[in-house]
Amino acid sequence: MSNNPVAESLKKVLASSYILSLKTQNYHWNVKGPHFKQLHDLFGEQYNELNTAIDDIAERIRALGTNAPANYSTYQSLSKIEDGKEDQDSISMVKDLANDQKKIVDDLNIAIQVAQKAGDESTADLAIGRITAHEKNRWMLESSI
């Protein structure tokens, strides 16, 4: 833990983003059913976008002067997102991912508040951009049901 509350709030976002990326990739690999192609493609787009975001978030943490967490046990302790179950039906996968998008938005809203309180508009801007992406992802997922 660092003594920088902005970095600490971003570490939670990083952890949740990483776990969500892995879960989304899991569902990309294991989805089946009549909407396989549509969901396989959607999940693929979302985990690829998340992977880019993960790097941006980790680099912002480093720019704030602290190390970015980089192991799964730390991610699990920082995140509210649970592992995905590859044997779920496609509708359950979509609902699970949509719910997780909301969890990350909640963490990002906290990160914005912490960053703005610290006068860190760069981090606030990063978080606002991520909210836009997660809200779009949630909409696309919910529209697929």
Short mmCIF file of C-alpha atoms in Angstrom, two decimals:
data_model
loop_
_atom_site.label_atom_id
_atom_site.label_comp_id
_atom_site.label_asym_id
_atom_site.label_seq_id
_atom_site.Cartn_x
_atom_site.Cartn_y
_atom_site.Cartn_z
CA MET A 1 0.00 0.00 0.00
CA SER A 2 1.17 3.49 -0.76
CA ASN A 3 0.31 6.65 1.07
CA ASN A 4 -1.20 8.06 -2.12
CA PRO A 5 -5.01 7.71 -2.01
CA VAL A 6 -5.31 8.40 -5.75
CA ALA A 7 -2.97 5.53 -6.60
CA GLU A 8 -4.76 3.27 -4.13
CA SER A 9 -8.13 3.98 -5.74
CA LEU A 10 -6.64 3.22 -9.17
CA LYS A 11 -5.20 -0.06 -7.92
CA LYS A 12 -8.76 -1.26 -7.26
CA VAL A 13 -9.75 -0.22 -10.77
CA LEU A 14 -6.71 -2.00 -12.21
CA ALA A 15 -7.49 -5.18 -10.28
CA SER A 16 -11.13 -5.20 -11.35
CA SER A 17 -10.20 -4.44 -14.95
CA TYR A 18 -7.73 -7.31 -15.05
CA ILE A 19 -10.14 -9.83 -13.56
CA LEU A 20 -12.92 -8.64 -15.87
CA SER A 21 -10.61 -8.98 -18.87
CA LEU A 22 -9.77 -12.55 -17.91
CA LYS A 23 -13.44 -13.37 -17.31
CA THR A 24 -14.46 -11.82 -20.62
CA GLN A 25 -11.79 -13.82 -22.43
CA ASN A 26 -13.00 -16.96 -20.64
CA TYR A 27 -16.52 -16.32 -21.92
CA HIS A 28 -15.17 -15.48 -25.39
CA TRP A 29 -13.56 -18.92 -25.50
CA ASN A 30 -16.43 -20.87 -23.94
CA VAL A 31 -19.66 -19.25 -25.13
CA LYS A 32 -22.01 -21.49 -27.11
CA GLY A 33 -25.54 -21.41 -28.37
CA PRO A 34 -27.58 -19.78 -31.12
CA HIS A 35 -25.87 -16.40 -30.64
CA PHE A 36 -22.35 -17.80 -30.47
CA LYS A 37 -20.81 -15.70 -33.24
CA GLN A 38 -22.31 -12.40 -32.06
CA LEU A 39 -21.29 -12.96 -28.43
CA HIS A 40 -17.90 -14.45 -29.29
CA ASP A 41 -17.11 -11.29 -31.29
CA LEU A 42 -18.54 -8.93 -28.65
CA PHE A 43 -16.60 -10.58 -25.85
CA GLY A 44 -13.44 -10.48 -27.96
CA GLU A 45 -13.82 -6.76 -28.65
CA GLN A 46 -14.40 -6.05 -24.98
CA TYR A 47 -11.45 -7.99 -23.60
CA ASN A 48 -9.12 -6.49 -26.19
CA GLU A 49 -10.26 -2.98 -25.23
CA LEU A 50 -9.82 -3.84 -21.55
CA ASN A 51 -6.26 -5.00 -22.13
CA THR A 52 -5.34 -1.61 -23.57
CA ALA A 53 -7.04 0.13 -20.66
CA ILE A 54 -5.21 -2.04 -18.13
CA ASP A 55 -1.88 -0.80 -19.46
CA ASP A 56 -3.05 2.83 -19.31
CA ILE A 57 -4.25 2.43 -15.71
CA ALA A 58 -1.04 0.70 -14.60
CA GLU A 59 1.08 3.40 -16.24
CA ARG A 60 -0.92 6.10 -14.46
CA ILE A 61 -0.29 4.35 -11.13
CA ARG A 62 3.42 4.34 -11.94
CA ALA A 63 3.27 8.03 -12.89
CA LEU A 64 1.85 8.67 -9.42
CA GLY A 65 5.05 7.26 -7.96
CA THR A 66 4.01 3.82 -6.78
CA ASN A 67 4.25 0.32 -8.16
CA ALA A 68 1.31 -1.14 -10.01
CA PRO A 69 0.13 -4.44 -8.55
CA ALA A 70 0.81 -7.29 -10.93
CA ASN A 71 -0.27 -10.57 -9.40
CA TYR A 72 -3.55 -12.37 -9.30
CA SER A 73 -3.76 -12.79 -5.51
CA THR A 74 -3.46 -9.03 -5.06
CA TYR A 75 -6.05 -8.44 -7.76
CA GLN A 76 -8.46 -10.82 -6.04
CA SER A 77 -8.01 -9.01 -2.73
CA LEU A 78 -8.65 -5.58 -4.29
CA SER A 79 -11.57 -6.43 -6.59
CA LYS A 80 -15.26 -7.17 -6.07
CA ILE A 81 -15.35 -9.08 -9.37
CA GLU A 82 -15.41 -12.85 -9.10
CA ASP A 83 -13.99 -15.41 -11.50
CA GLY A 84 -16.20 -16.52 -14.37
CA LYS A 85 -17.62 -20.00 -14.72
CA GLU A 86 -16.96 -21.35 -18.19
CA ASP A 87 -19.91 -23.76 -18.06
CA GLN A 88 -22.60 -21.05 -17.83
CA ASP A 89 -25.15 -20.56 -20.58
CA SER A 90 -24.64 -17.53 -22.83
CA ILE A 91 -27.37 -15.41 -21.22
CA SER A 92 -25.83 -15.92 -17.77
CA MET A 93 -22.44 -14.92 -19.17
CA VAL A 94 -23.87 -11.71 -20.63
CA LYS A 95 -25.68 -10.82 -17.40
CA ASP A 96 -22.56 -11.57 -15.35
CA LEU A 97 -20.38 -9.31 -17.49
CA ALA A 98 -22.97 -6.51 -17.52
CA ASN A 99 -23.12 -6.61 -13.72
CA ASP A 100 -19.32 -6.46 -13.53
CA GLN A 101 -19.25 -3.41 -15.79
CA LYS A 102 -21.40 -1.68 -13.16
CA LYS A 103 -19.01 -2.70 -10.37
CA ILE A 104 -16.08 -1.11 -12.19
CA VAL A 105 -18.07 2.07 -12.81
CA ASP A 106 -18.70 2.27 -9.06
CA ASP A 107 -14.94 1.98 -8.39
CA LEU A 108 -14.21 4.57 -11.08
CA ASN A 109 -16.65 7.04 -9.54
CA ILE A 110 -14.77 6.72 -6.26
CA ALA A 111 -11.46 7.20 -8.09
CA ILE A 112 -12.80 10.40 -9.66
CA GLN A 113 -13.82 11.79 -6.28
CA VAL A 114 -10.45 10.93 -4.73
CA ALA A 115 -8.53 12.37 -7.69
CA GLN A 116 -10.51 15.61 -7.79
CA LYS A 117 -10.12 16.05 -4.03
CA ALA A 118 -6.36 15.74 -4.58
CA GLY A 119 -6.44 18.13 -7.55
CA ASP A 120 -5.38 15.33 -9.91
CA GLU A 121 -7.38 16.10 -13.03
CA SER A 122 -5.30 13.74 -15.17
CA THR A 123 -6.43 10.73 -13.15
CA ALA A 124 -9.99 12.07 -13.03
CA ASP A 125 -9.93 12.36 -16.82
CA LEU A 126 -8.67 8.79 -17.19
CA ALA A 127 -11.44 7.55 -14.90
CA ILE A 128 -14.12 9.52 -16.76
CA GLY A 129 -12.99 7.98 -20.04
CA ARG A 130 -13.13 4.52 -18.52
CA ILE A 131 -16.65 5.12 -17.23
CA THR A 132 -17.73 5.99 -20.76
CA ALA A 133 -16.23 2.73 -22.07
CA HIS A 134 -17.76 0.57 -19.32
CA GLU A 135 -21.20 2.15 -19.68
CA LYS A 136 -21.08 1.48 -23.42
CA ASN A 137 -19.96 -2.11 -22.80
CA ARG A 138 -22.78 -2.63 -20.32
CA TRP A 139 -25.32 -1.23 -22.79
CA MET A 140 -24.04 -3.49 -25.56
CA LEU A 141 -24.18 -6.53 -23.31
CA GLU A 142 -27.67 -5.79 -22.00
CA SER A 143 -28.88 -5.14 -25.55
CA SER A 144 -27.65 -8.61 -26.50
CA ILE A 145 -30.08 -10.37 -24.17
#
